[in-house]
Amino acid sequence: MAPSKPIITVVTGTGAQGRAISRAFHRSGKWHVRVLTRNPTGQVAQALEMEGMELVQGNFEDKGALLRVFEGAFAVYSVTIPPWHQQYDLSMGEYEQGVLQADAAKASNVQIFLFSTLPYVGPHFMGLGGVELYDG
């Protein structure tokens, strides 16, 4: 059965940024939130599913996975991951990830493409002391 609300797909929806965005859209009551995750059995993914969000397993660097998760979506919240991020084994740079996600969204007839690339810049980031405004 098709969702009665417009679908927004959140790429890397279980990460810090994606998790907050997924919850904000879900709690608005206006969206059916579809979360792209590498690990749907993980603790964060399971919590999001229990809250009522849809999980789809896939790699955000795989065009086939993106086309599958973007199918039927009205909007996409796109997140790219910097190459130095230690929790991912990346094959692409952020620019290439962004282009791939935008191309897949266009091919899937997504109407709204929201893009974010800001990494964690908290007080422990590379010993630089953080950027409080953006980390909040």
C-alpha positions as a Python dict, from the first residue, in 0.01 Angstrom:
ca = {
    (1, 'M'): (0, 0, 0),
    (2, 'A'): (136, 342, -98),
    (3, 'P'): (195, 598, 178),
    (4, 'S'): (-77, 863, 210),
    (5, 'K'): (180, 1138, 272),
    (6, 'P'): (456, 1258, 38),
    (7, 'I'): (776, 1057, 78),
    (8, 'I'): (1103, 1217, 177),
    (9, 'T'): (1409, 997, 155),
    (10, 'V'): (1694, 1080, 393),
    (11, 'V'): (2035, 961, 274),
    (12, 'T'): (2251, 835, 562),
    (13, 'G'): (1945, 873, 780),
    (14, 'T'): (2100, 700, 1082),
    (15, 'G'): (2398, 936, 1113),
    (16, 'A'): (2392, 1233, 1350),
    (17, 'Q'): (2260, 1478, 1091),
    (18, 'G'): (2035, 1231, 909),
    (19, 'R'): (1882, 1103, 1232),
    (20, 'A'): (1789, 1455, 1343),
    (21, 'I'): (1645, 1540, 1001),
    (22, 'S'): (1452, 1211, 981),
    (23, 'R'): (1295, 1272, 1320),
    (24, 'A'): (1210, 1635, 1241),
    (25, 'F'): (1029, 1543, 919),
    (26, 'H'): (856, 1247, 1084),
    (27, 'R'): (742, 1446, 1386),
    (28, 'S'): (595, 1715, 1162),
    (29, 'G'): (327, 1462, 1068),
    (30, 'K'): (340, 1582, 706),
    (31, 'W'): (586, 1332, 559),
    (32, 'H'): (640, 961, 516),
    (33, 'V'): (1009, 932, 602),
    (34, 'R'): (1219, 673, 420),
    (35, 'V'): (1565, 624, 568),
    (36, 'L'): (1857, 493, 362),
    (37, 'T'): (2091, 300, 590),
    (38, 'R'): (2373, 52, 545),
    (39, 'N'): (2266, -137, 856),
    (40, 'P'): (1889, -167, 913),
    (41, 'T'): (1948, -394, 1214),
    (42, 'G'): (2157, -133, 1397),
    (43, 'Q'): (2033, 29, 1717),
    (44, 'V'): (1963, 371, 1561),
    (45, 'A'): (1790, 222, 1257),
    (46, 'Q'): (1571, 6, 1476),
    (47, 'A'): (1476, 305, 1692),
    (48, 'L'): (1374, 502, 1382),
    (49, 'E'): (1169, 209, 1256),
    (50, 'M'): (995, 177, 1594),
    (51, 'E'): (907, 548, 1566),
    (52, 'G'): (730, 469, 1238),
    (53, 'M'): (987, 541, 969),
    (54, 'E'): (1059, 317, 671),
    (55, 'L'): (1408, 166, 646),
    (56, 'V'): (1577, 76, 318),
    (57, 'Q'): (1917, -91, 318),
    (58, 'G'): (2168, 37, 68),
    (59, 'N'): (2496, 212, 1),
    (60, 'F'): (2478, 584, -83),
    (61, 'E'): (2765, 536, -331),
    (62, 'D'): (2563, 279, -533),
    (63, 'K'): (2343, 429, -806),
    (64, 'G'): (2114, 123, -811),
    (65, 'A'): (2051, 153, -436),
    (66, 'L'): (1981, 525, -471),
    (67, 'L'): (1738, 471, -758),
    (68, 'R'): (1557, 208, -550),
    (69, 'V'): (1530, 424, -238),
    (70, 'F'): (1435, 739, -434),
    (71, 'E'): (1153, 562, -621),
    (72, 'G'): (826, 741, -550),
    (73, 'A'): (991, 1005, -331),
    (74, 'F'): (877, 1364, -362),
    (75, 'A'): (1185, 1495, -180),
    (76, 'V'): (1536, 1383, -89),
    (77, 'Y'): (1754, 1511, 193),
    (78, 'S'): (2102, 1437, 65),
    (79, 'V'): (2405, 1403, 289),
    (80, 'T'): (2759, 1345, 169),
    (81, 'I'): (3034, 1202, 386),
    (82, 'P'): (3387, 1345, 388),
    (83, 'P'): (3665, 1104, 285),
    (84, 'W'): (3836, 1124, 624),
    (85, 'H'): (3528, 997, 810),
    (86, 'Q'): (3644, 688, 998),
    (87, 'Q'): (3315, 494, 1008),
    (88, 'Y'): (3285, 460, 629),
    (89, 'D'): (3493, 282, 369),
    (90, 'L'): (3439, 532, 88),
    (91, 'S'): (3517, 495, -281),
    (92, 'M'): (3410, 849, -378),
    (93, 'G'): (3480, 1202, -269),
    (94, 'E'): (3201, 1426, -144),
    (95, 'Y'): (3163, 1599, -480),
    (96, 'E'): (3115, 1267, -660),
    (97, 'Q'): (2871, 1146, -393),
    (98, 'G'): (2666, 1464, -432),
    (99, 'V'): (2658, 1440, -811),
    (100, 'L'): (2557, 1073, -794),
    (101, 'Q'): (2274, 1148, -549),
    (102, 'A'): (2152, 1447, -754),
    (103, 'D'): (2161, 1245, -1078),
    (104, 'A'): (1971, 957, -915),
    (105, 'A'): (1713, 1201, -775),
    (106, 'K'): (1665, 1357, -1118),
    (107, 'A'): (1630, 1015, -1282),
    (108, 'S'): (1370, 925, -1015),
    (109, 'N'): (1169, 1242, -1081),
    (110, 'V'): (1228, 1375, -728),
    (111, 'Q'): (1080, 1726, -704),
    (112, 'I'): (1284, 1868, -414),
    (113, 'F'): (1652, 1793, -355),
    (114, 'L'): (1792, 1927, -27),
    (115, 'F'): (2170, 1902, -3),
    (116, 'S'): (2395, 1914, 302),
    (117, 'T'): (2762, 1843, 342),
    (118, 'L'): (2857, 1998, 676),
    (119, 'P'): (3051, 1747, 886),
    (120, 'Y'): (3079, 1728, 1263),
    (121, 'V'): (3282, 2028, 1377),
    (122, 'G'): (3250, 1990, 1751),
    (123, 'P'): (3514, 2069, 2011),
    (124, 'H'): (3714, 1752, 1947),
    (125, 'F'): (3725, 1781, 1568),
    (126, 'M'): (4091, 1764, 1464),
    (127, 'G'): (4187, 1949, 1784),
    (128, 'L'): (4054, 2275, 1642),
    (129, 'G'): (3813, 2358, 1923),
    (130, 'G'): (3492, 2331, 1724),
    (131, 'V'): (3249, 2568, 1561),
    (132, 'E'): (2966, 2594, 1812),
    (133, 'L'): (2721, 2771, 1583),
    (134, 'Y'): (2729, 2499, 1319),
    (135, 'D'): (2767, 2201, 1550),
    (136, 'G'): (2446, 2300, 1730),
}
